[in-house]
């Protein structure tokens, strides 16, 4: 896949490397692509008449819905 270059200061880079090392040491892996459309949180920005909310709930099956008007 395409790589994105990130610019970090030295402290952020140390944290990033420590997190990756922790993941590697503990068998934690990361997927390059989304494996499911399920979500834990769903934040809806703008309620309006609310007709878009039910299809979103059916699509991503969130545990939490956070509506913001």
PDB file of N, CA and C in Angstrom, residues 1-8 13 16 32:
ATOM      1  N   UNK A   1       0.814  -1.191   0.000  1.00  0.00           N
ATOM      2  CA  UNK A   1       0.000   0.000   0.000  1.00  0.00           C
ATOM      3  C   UNK A   1       0.851   1.245   0.000  1.00  0.00           C
ATOM      4  N   UNK A   2       0.220   2.353  -0.220  1.00  0.00           N
ATOM      5  CA  UNK A   2       0.918   3.632  -0.225  1.00  0.00           C
ATOM      6  C   UNK A   2       1.352   3.983   1.191  1.00  0.00           C
ATOM      7  N   UNK A   3       2.557   4.508   1.308  1.00  0.00           N
ATOM      8  CA  UNK A   3       3.060   4.913   2.613  1.00  0.00           C
ATOM      9  C   UNK A   3       2.888   6.408   2.788  1.00  0.00           C
ATOM     10  N   UNK A   4       2.549   6.807   4.000  1.00  0.00           N
ATOM     11  CA  UNK A   4       2.416   8.209   4.338  1.00  0.00           C
ATOM     12  C   UNK A   4       3.603   8.593   5.207  1.00  0.00           C
ATOM     13  N   UNK A   5       4.282   9.661   4.850  1.00  0.00           N
ATOM     14  CA  UNK A   5       5.400  10.123   5.653  1.00  0.00           C
ATOM     15  C   UNK A   5       4.883  11.019   6.767  1.00  0.00           C
ATOM     16  N   UNK A   6       5.284  10.715   7.994  1.00  0.00           N
ATOM     17  CA  UNK A   6       4.870  11.504   9.141  1.00  0.00           C
ATOM     18  C   UNK A   6       6.068  12.270   9.674  1.00  0.00           C
ATOM     19  N   UNK A   7       5.836  13.461  10.123  1.00  0.00           N
ATOM     20  CA  UNK A   7       6.883  14.260  10.724  1.00  0.00           C
ATOM     21  C   UNK A   7       6.597  14.354  12.217  1.00  0.00           C
ATOM     22  N   UNK A   8       7.518  13.832  13.039  1.00  0.00           N
ATOM     23  CA  UNK A   8       7.321  13.848  14.482  1.00  0.00           C
ATOM     24  C   UNK A   8       8.564  14.403  15.153  1.00  0.00           C
ATOM     25  N   UNK A  13       8.464  10.362  18.368  1.00  0.00           N
ATOM     26  CA  UNK A  13       9.061   9.211  17.678  1.00  0.00           C
ATOM     27  C   UNK A  13       9.436   8.126  18.674  1.00  0.00           C
ATOM     28  N   UNK A  16       6.219   6.398  19.667  1.00  0.00           N
ATOM     29  CA  UNK A  16       5.756   5.546  18.572  1.00  0.00           C
ATOM     30  C   UNK A  16       6.543   4.243  18.530  1.00  0.00           C
ATOM     31  N   UNK A  32      -3.903  -3.745   7.702  1.00  0.00           N
ATOM     32  CA  UNK A  32      -3.714  -2.614   6.799  1.00  0.00           C
ATOM     33  C   UNK A  32      -5.044  -2.111   6.270  1.00  0.00           C
TER      34      UNK A  32
END
